[in-house]
Short mmCIF file of C-alpha atoms and ligand atoms in Angstrom, two decimals:
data_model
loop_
_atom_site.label_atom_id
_atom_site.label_comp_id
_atom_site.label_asym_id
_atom_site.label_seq_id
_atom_site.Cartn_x
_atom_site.Cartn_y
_atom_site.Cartn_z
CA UNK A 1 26.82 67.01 76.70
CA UNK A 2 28.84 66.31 73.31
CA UNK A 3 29.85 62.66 73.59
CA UNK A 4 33.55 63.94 71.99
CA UNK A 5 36.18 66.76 72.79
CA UNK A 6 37.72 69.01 70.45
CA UNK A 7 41.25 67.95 68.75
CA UNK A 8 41.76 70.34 66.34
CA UNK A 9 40.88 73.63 66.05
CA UNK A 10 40.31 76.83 63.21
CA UNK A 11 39.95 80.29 64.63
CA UNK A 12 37.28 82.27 63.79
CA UNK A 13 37.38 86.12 62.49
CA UNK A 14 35.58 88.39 64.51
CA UNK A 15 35.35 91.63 62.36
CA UNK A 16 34.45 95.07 64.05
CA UNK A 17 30.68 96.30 63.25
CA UNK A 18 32.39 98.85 61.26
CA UNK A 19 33.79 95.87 59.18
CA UNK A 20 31.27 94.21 58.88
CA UNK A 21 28.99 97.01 58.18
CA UNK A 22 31.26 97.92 54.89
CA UNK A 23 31.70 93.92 54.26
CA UNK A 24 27.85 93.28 54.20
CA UNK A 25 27.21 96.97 51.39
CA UNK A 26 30.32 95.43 49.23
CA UNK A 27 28.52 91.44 49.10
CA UNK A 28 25.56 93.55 47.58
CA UNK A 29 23.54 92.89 50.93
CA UNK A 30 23.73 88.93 49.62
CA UNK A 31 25.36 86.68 52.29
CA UNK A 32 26.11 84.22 49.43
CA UNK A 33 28.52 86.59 48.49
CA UNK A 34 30.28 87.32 51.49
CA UNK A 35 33.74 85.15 52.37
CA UNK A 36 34.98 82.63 55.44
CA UNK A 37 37.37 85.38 56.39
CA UNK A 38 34.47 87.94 56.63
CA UNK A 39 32.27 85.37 59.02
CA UNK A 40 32.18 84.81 62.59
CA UNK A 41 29.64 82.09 63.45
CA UNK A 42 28.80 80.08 59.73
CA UNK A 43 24.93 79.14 59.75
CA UNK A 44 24.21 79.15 56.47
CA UNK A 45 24.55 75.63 55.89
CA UNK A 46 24.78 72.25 57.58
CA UNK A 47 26.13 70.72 54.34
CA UNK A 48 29.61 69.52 54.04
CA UNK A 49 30.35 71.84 56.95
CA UNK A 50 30.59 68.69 59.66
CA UNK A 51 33.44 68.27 61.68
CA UNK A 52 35.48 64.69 61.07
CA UNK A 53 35.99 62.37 63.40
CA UNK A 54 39.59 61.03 64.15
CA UNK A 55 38.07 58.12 63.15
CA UNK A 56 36.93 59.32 59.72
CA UNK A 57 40.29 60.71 59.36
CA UNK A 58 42.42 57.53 60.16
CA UNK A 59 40.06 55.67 57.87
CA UNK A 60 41.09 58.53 55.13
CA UNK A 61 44.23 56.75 54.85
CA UNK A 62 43.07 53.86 54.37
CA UNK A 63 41.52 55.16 50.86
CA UNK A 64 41.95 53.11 47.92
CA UNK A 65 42.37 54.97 44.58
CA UNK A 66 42.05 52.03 42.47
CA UNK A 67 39.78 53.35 39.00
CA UNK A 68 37.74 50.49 38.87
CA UNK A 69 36.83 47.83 41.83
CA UNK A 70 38.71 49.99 45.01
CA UNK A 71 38.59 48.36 48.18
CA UNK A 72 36.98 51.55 49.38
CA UNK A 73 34.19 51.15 47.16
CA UNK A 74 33.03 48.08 48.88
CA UNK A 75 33.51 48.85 52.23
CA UNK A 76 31.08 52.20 51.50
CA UNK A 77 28.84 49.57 49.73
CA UNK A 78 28.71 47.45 52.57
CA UNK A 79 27.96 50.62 55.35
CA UNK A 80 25.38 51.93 53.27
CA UNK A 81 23.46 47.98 52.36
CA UNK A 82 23.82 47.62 56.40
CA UNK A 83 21.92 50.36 56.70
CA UNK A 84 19.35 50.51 54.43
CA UNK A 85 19.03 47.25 52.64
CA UNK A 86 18.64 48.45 49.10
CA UNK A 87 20.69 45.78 46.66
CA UNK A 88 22.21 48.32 44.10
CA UNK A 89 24.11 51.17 45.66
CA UNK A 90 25.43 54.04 43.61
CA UNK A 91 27.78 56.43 44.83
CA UNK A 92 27.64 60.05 43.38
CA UNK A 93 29.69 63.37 44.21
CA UNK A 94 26.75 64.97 45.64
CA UNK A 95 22.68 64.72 46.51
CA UNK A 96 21.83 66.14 43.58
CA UNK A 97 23.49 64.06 41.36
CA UNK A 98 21.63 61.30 42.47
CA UNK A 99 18.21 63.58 42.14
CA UNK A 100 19.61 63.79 38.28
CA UNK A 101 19.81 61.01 37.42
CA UNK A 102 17.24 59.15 39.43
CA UNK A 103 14.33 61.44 37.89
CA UNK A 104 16.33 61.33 34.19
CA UNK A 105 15.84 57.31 34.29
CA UNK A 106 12.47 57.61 35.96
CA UNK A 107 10.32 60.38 34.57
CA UNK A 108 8.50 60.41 31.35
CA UNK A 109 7.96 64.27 29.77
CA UNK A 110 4.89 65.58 31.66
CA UNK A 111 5.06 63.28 35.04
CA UNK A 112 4.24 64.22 38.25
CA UNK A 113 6.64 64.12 40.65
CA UNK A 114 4.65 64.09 44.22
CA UNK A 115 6.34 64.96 48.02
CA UNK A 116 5.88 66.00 51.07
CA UNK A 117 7.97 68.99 50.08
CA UNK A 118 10.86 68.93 47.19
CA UNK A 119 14.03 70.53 48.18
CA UNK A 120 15.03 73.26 46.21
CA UNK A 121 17.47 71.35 43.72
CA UNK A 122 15.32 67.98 43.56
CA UNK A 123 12.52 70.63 42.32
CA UNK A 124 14.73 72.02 39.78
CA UNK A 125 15.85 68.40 39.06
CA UNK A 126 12.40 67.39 38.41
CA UNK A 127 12.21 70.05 35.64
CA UNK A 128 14.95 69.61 34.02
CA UNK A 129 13.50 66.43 33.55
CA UNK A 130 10.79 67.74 31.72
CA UNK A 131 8.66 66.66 34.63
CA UNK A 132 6.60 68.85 36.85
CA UNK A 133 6.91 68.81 40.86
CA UNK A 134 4.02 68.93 43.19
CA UNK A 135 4.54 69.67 47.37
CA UNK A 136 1.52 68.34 49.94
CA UNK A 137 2.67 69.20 53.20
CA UNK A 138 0.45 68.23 56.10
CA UNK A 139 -2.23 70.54 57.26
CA UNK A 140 -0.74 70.47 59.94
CA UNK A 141 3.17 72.24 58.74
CA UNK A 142 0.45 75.67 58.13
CA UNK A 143 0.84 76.64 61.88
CA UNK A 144 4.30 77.56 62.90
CA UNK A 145 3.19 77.93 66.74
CA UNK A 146 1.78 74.55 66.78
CA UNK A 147 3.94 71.60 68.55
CA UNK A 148 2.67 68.91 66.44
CA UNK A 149 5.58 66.61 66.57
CA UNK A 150 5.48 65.43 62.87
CA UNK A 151 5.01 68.73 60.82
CA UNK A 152 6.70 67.24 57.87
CA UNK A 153 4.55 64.72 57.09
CA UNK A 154 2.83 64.85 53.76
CA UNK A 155 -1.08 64.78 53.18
CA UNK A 156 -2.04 61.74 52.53
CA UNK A 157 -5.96 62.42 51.57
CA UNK A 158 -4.35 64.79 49.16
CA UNK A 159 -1.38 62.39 47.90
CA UNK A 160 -4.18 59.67 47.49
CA UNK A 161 -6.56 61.82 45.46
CA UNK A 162 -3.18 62.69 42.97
CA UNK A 163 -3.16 58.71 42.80
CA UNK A 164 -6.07 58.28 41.66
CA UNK A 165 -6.94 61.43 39.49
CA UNK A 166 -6.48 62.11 35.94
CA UNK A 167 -2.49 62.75 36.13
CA UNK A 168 0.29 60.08 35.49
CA UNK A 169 2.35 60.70 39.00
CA UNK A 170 6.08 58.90 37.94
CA UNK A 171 7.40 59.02 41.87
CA UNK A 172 6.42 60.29 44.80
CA UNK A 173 9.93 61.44 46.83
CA UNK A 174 9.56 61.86 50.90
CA UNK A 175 12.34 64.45 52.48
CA UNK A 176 13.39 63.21 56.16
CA UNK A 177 13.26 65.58 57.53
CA UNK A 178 11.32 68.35 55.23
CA UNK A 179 14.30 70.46 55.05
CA UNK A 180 11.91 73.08 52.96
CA UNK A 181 9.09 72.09 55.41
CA UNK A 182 10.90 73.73 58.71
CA UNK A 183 12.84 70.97 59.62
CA UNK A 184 10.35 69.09 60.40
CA UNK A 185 10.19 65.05 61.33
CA UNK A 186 8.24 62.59 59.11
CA UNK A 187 6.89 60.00 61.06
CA UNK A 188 6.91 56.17 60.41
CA UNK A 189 2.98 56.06 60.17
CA UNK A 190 2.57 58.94 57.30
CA UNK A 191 5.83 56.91 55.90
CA UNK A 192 4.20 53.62 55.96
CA UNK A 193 0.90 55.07 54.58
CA UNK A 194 2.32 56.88 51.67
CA UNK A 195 4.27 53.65 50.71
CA UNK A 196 1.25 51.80 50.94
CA UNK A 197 -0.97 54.29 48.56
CA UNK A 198 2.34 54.24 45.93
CA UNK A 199 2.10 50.69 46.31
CA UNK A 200 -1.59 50.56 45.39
CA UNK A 201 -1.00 52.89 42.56
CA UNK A 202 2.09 50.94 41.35
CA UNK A 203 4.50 54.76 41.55
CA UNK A 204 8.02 54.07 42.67
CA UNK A 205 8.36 55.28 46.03
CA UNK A 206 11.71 56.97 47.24
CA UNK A 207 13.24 58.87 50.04
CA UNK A 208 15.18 62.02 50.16
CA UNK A 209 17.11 60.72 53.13
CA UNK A 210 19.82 63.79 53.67
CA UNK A 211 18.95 63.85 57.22
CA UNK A 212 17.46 60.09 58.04
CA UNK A 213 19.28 59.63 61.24
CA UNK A 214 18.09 63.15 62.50
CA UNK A 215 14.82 61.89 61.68
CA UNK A 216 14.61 58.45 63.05
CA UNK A 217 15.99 60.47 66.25
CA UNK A 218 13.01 62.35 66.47
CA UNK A 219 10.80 59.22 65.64
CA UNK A 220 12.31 57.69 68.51
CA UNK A 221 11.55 60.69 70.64
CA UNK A 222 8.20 61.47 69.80
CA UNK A 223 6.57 58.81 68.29
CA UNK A 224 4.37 56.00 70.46
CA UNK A 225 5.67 52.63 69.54
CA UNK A 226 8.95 53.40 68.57
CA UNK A 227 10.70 54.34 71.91
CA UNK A 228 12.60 51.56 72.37
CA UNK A 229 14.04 51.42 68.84
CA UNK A 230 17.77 52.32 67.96
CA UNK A 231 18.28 55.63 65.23
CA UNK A 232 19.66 52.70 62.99
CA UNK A 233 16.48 50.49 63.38
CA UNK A 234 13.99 53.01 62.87
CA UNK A 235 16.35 54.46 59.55
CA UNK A 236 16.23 50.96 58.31
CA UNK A 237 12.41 50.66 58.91
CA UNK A 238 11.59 53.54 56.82
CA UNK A 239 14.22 52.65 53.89
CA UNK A 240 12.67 49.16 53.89
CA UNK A 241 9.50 51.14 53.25
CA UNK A 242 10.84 52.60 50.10
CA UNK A 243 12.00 51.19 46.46
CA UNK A 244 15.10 53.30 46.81
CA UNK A 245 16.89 56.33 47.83
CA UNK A 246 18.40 59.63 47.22
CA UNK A 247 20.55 60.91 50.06
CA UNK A 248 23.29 63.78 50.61
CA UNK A 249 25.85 61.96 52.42
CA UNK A 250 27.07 65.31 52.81
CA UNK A 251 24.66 65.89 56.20
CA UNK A 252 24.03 62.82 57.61
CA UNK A 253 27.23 61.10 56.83
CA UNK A 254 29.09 64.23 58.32
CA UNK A 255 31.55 64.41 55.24
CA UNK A 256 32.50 67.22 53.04
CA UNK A 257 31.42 65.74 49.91
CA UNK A 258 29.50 62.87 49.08
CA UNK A 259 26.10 61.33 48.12
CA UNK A 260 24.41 58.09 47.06
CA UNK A 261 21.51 56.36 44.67
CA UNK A 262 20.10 53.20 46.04
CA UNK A 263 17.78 51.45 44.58
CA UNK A 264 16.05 47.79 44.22
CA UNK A 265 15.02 47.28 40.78
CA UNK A 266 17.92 45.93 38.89
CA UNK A 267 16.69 47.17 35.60
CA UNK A 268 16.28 50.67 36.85
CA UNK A 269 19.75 50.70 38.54
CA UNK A 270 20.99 49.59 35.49
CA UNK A 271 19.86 52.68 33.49
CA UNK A 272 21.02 55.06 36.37
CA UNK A 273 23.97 53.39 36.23
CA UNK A 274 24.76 53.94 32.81
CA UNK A 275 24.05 57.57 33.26
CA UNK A 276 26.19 57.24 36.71
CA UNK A 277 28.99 56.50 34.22
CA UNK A 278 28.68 59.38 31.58
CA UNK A 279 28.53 62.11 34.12
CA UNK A 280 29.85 61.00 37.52
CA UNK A 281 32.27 58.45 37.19
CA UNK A 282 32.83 54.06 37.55
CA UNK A 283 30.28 53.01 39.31
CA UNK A 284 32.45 51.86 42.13
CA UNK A 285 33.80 55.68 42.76
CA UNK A 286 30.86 58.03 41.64
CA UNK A 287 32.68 61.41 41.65
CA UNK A 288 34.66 60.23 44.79
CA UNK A 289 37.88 59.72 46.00
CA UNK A 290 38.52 56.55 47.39
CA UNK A 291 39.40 58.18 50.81
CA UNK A 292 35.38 59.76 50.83
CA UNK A 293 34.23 56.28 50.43
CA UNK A 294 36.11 55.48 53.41
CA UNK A 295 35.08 58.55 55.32
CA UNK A 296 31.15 57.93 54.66
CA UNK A 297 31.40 54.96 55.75
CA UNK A 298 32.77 55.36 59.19
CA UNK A 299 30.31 58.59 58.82
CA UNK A 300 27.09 56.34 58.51
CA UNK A 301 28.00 54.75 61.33
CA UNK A 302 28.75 57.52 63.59
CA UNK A 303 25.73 59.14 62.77
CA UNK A 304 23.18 56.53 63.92
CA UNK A 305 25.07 56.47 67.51
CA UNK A 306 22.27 57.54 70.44
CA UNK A 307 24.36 59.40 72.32
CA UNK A 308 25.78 61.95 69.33
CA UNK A 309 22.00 62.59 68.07
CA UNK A 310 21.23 63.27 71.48
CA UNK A 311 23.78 65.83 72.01
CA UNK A 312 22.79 67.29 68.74
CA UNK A 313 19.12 67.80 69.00
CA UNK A 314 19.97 69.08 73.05
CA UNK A 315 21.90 71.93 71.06
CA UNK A 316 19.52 72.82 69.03
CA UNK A 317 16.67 72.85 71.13
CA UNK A 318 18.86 74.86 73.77
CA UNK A 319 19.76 77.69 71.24
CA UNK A 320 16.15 77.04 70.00
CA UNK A 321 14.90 77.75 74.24
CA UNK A 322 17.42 81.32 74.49
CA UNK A 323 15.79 82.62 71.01
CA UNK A 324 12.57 82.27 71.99
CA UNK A 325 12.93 83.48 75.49
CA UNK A 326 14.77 86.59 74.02
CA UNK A 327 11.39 87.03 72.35
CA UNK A 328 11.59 85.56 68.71
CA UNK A 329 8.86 83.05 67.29
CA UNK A 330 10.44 79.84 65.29
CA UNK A 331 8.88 77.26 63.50
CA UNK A 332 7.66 75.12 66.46
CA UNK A 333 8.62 72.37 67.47
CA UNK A 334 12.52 72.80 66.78
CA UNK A 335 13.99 69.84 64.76
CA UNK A 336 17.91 69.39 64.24
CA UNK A 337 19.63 70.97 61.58
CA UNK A 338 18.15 74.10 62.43
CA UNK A 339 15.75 76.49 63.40
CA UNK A 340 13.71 78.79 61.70
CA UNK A 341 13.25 81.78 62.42
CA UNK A 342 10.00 83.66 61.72
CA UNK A 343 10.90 87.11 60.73
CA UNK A 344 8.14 88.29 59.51
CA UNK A 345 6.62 88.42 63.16
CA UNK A 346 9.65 89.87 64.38
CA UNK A 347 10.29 92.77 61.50
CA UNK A 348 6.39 93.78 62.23
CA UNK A 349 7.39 97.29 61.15
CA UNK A 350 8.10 95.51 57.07
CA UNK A 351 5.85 94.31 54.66
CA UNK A 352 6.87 91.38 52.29
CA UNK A 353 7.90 93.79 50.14
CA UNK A 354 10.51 94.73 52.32
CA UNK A 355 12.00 91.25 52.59
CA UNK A 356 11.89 91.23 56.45
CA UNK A 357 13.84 87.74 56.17
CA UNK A 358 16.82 88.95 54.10
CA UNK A 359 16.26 92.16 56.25
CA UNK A 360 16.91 89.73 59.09
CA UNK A 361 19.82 87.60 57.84
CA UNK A 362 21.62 91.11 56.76
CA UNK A 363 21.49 92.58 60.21
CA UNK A 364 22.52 89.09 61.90
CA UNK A 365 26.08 89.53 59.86
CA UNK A 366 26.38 93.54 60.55
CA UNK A 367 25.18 93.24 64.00
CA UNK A 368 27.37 89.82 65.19
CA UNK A 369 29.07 88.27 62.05
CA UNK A 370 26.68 85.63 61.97
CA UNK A 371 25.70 84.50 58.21
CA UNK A 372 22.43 82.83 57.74
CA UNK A 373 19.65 82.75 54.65
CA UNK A 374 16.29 83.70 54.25
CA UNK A 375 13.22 81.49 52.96
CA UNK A 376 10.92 84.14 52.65
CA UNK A 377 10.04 86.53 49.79
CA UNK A 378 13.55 86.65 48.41
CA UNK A 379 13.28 83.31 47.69
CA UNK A 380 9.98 82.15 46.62
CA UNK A 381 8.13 85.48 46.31
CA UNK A 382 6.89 86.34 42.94
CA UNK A 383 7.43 89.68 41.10
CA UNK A 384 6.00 91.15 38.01
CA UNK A 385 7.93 92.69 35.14
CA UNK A 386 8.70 96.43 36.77
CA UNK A 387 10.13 94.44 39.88
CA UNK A 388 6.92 94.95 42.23
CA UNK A 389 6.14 91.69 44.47
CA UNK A 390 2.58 90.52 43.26
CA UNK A 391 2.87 86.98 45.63
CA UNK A 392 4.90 87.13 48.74
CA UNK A 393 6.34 83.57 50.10
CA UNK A 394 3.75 82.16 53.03
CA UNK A 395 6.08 83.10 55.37
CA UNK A 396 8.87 84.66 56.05
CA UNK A 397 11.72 83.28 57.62
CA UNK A 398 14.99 82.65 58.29
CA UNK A 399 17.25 79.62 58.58
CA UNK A 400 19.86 78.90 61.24
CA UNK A 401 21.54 75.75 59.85
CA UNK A 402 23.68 74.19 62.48
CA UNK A 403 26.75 72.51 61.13
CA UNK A 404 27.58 68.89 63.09
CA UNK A 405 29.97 68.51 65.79
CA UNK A 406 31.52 71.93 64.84
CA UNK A 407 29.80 75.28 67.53
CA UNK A 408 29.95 74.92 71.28
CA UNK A 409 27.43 75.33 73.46
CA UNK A 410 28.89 78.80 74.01
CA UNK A 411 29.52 80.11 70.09
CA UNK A 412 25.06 79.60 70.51
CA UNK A 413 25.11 81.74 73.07
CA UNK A 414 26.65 84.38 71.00
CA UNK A 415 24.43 83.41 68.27
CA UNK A 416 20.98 84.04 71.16
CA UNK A 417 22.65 87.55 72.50
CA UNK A 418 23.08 88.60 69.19
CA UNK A 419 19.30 87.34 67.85
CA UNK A 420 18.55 88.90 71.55
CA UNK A 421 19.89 92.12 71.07
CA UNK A 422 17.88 92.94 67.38
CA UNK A 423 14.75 92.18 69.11
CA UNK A 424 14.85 94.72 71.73
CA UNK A 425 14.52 97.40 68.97
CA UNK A 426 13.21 95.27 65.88
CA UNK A 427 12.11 98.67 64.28
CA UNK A 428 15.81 99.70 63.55
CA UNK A 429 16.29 96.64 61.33
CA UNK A 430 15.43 98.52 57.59
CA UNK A 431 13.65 96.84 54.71
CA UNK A 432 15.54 95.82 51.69
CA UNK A 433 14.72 96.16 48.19
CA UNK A 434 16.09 94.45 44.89
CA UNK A 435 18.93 96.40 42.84
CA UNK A 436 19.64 93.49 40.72
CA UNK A 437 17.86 90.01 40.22
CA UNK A 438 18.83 87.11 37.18
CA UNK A 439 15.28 85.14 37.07
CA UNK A 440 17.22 81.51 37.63
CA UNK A 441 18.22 80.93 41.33
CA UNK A 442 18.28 84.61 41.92
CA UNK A 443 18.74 84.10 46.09
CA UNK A 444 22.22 82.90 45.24
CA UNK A 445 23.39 86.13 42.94
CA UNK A 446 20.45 89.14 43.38
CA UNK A 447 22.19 92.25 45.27
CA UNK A 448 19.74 94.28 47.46
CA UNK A 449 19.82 97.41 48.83
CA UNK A 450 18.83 99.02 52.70
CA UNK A 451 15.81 100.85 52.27
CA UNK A 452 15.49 103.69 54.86
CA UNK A 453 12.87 103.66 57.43
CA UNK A 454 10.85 106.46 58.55
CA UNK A 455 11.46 106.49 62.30
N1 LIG B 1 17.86 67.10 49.57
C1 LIG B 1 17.80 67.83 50.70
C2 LIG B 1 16.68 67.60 51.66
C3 LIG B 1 18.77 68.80 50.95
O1 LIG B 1 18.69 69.52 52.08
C4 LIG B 1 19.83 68.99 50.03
C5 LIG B 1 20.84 70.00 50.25
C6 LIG B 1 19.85 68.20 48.87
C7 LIG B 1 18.85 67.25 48.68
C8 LIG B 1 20.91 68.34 47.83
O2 LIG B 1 22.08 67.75 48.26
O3 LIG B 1 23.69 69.65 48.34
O4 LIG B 1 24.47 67.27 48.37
O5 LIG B 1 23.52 68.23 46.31
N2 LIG B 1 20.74 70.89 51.14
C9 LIG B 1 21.74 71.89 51.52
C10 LIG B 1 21.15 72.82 52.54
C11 LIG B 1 22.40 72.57 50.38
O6 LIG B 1 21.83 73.80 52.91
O7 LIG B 1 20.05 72.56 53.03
P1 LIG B 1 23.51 68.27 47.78
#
């Protein structure tokens, strides 16, 4: 059970189909579009969407707004060297600030930057540093069914032979967990190996560590050797595998807004730093209030408690349990911050064409108010110039992204019945097509259109 109860609380809107049928044709069939008053259970998203604790809140207060030098800044400082040991710690508004200007200082025009797989914005980070990213998931991550317990490891026989070949790799950049991969766990082996190889090939080695205490939980679950390990000693392990970090405070710090750059070479953190400066604010705030400092910190500790991982990865492998028995595949095994759900098998009746994903997410809003994203198709498929799809995603699927400390067991429930009731007549879902697409992030702003089925 939640080791917490509930102290304040926000309704929720529950529209009629009717309203939500008319809600989903006016946000263009885009759940980006769509608004908090239109939604009933929020999946989209476990970023920023935590619920504080009492704790974070109380510590809110204690904010110091000083420009330069705040109290705040050190105690943040001091939460986040406690936990991962790295000597220069930046604070930025956001993950991908830190992505910015980490790859900005790091990458030379024409570098490689190697991972297990980039997240969307570190990708598009990468290029706008004139550098070019490259993903080797495991072998492994290919089968969704399988219940290999570390999915989101990357391929090392393939990460070695980028060592050594002809191109100059600049960093290679692990994401615990592979939020693009499915969710899935790294483990500490394919951590310590891939540090080992960058250490051999003298690349900086880094971690995208948005989710490390989710993924030291699931070290400690599932991986021999490491059982009797806290979340906060296995999270410190695989930092003190790493030359620095880029983390999202704004998952596993379970704040609204936040994010930091941590790094050990002083030379490097110097030239971040300066950049820190020119686009994010003093060093010693970042983009952040004095009372986010405080929250993050209380936040990073929170986070690494056994007892709140274990509630959180019982919920999602509950909700994970009723979806499947209700008859829809996910990516196997479920991680933490969500589940994925593979629509392609469920929307048999579509092609990729048809964007059975988005096709999915659409009818989860008009059929129960829930709003959730695709990663199918819509997303990473390929068209050519008179809009036809010429390379579908490898799968297509749909994310669930459970906020923290915010759903009961019983708003999942309601999430199951309504992922329940779509599969007992899967061929009443329609395809969708695109009406209108811009060619940069078009997931965010394309509008789509029902297309009718012949039934
Ligand atoms: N890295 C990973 C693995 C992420 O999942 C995200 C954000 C970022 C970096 C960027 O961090 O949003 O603070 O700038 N993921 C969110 C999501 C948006 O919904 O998965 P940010």
């Amino acid at each position: 059970m939640e080791p917490y109860r509930i102290k304040v609380v926000e309704p929720i809107p529950v529209l009629t189909r009717a309203e939500r049928t008319e809600a989903m044709r006016a946000a263009g069939y885009n759940p980006f579009n769509l608004n908090a008053d239109q939604i009933t259970i929020d999946l989209l998203s476990d970023s920023g969407t935590g619920a504080l604790s009492a704790a974070q809140q109380s510590a809110a207060a204690l904010g110091d707004e000083t420009y330069a030098g705040a109290r705040s800044y050190y105690r943040f400082r001091d939460a986040v060297t406690v936990l991962t040991g790295f000597d220069h710690v930046l604070p930025v508004h956001q993950g991908r600030a830190a992505e910015r200007i980490l790859f900005g200082a790091l990458l030379q025009p024409g570098a490689l930057s190697v991972s297990n797989t980039h997240f969307d914005t570190t990708r598009a980070n990468v290029h706008l540093s004139c550098g070019t990213a490259v993903d080797l998931p495991c072998a492994e991550a290919k089968d969704l069914d399988s219940d290999d317990p570390f999915k989101g490891n990357i391929d090392l026989d393939a990460l070695e032979g980028m060592l050594s070949g002809p191109d100059y790799v600049g960093v290679v950049i692990m994401t615990i967990t592979n939020n693009g991969g499915g969710g899935q766990p790294v483990s500490m082996a394919n951590l310590r190996a891939a540090s080992e190889l960058c250490r051999a090939h003298g690349v900086p080695f880094i971690l995208d560590a948005a989710r490390f205490a989710e993924n030291a939980w699931l070290v400690v679950q599932r991986e021999p050797g490491w059982s009797d390990k806290t979340p906060a000693e296995v999270a410190r392990a695989a930092f003190d595998l790493a030359d620095g970090a880029v983390a999202s405070l704004k998952k596993d710090a379970i704040v609204h807004m936040g994010g930091f750059l941590a790094l050990r070479d002083k030379d490097l953190a110097a030239r971040c730093e300066a950049v820190l400066i020119a686009t994010e604010g003093f060093r010693t705030y970042g983009g952040l209030a004095g009372r986010d400092l405080e929250m993050i910190a209380v936040g990073l500790r929170e986070v690494v408690e056994p007892s709140y991982l274990r509630a959180r990865a019982a919920q999602t492998e509950y909700l994970a349990e009723l979806i499947e028995k209700a008859g829809v595949s996910i990516v196997r095994p479920p991680g933490i911050h969500a589940l994925y759900l593979n629509a392609g098998r469920l929307l048999r009746h579509l092609t990729p064409a048809d964007y059975p994903g988005h096709a999915l997410a659409c009818e989860l809003y008009v059929a129960g108010g829930i709003r959730c994203a695709e990663l199918g198709s819509l997303y990473l498929g390929v068209e050519d110039e008179s809009g036809v799809l010429v390379k579908p995603a490898p799968y297509e699927l749909v994310r669930l992204a459970i906020p923290r400390r915010v759903y009961t067991q019983s708003h999942l429930e309601y999430v199951a019945e309504v992922v329940g009731e779509i599969a007992k007549d899967p061929e009443s879902v329609p395809g969708q097509r695109i009406v209108s697409a811009p060619d940069l992030l078009r997931h965010f702003h394309c509008r789509t259109e029902p297309v009718p089925t012949a039934r």
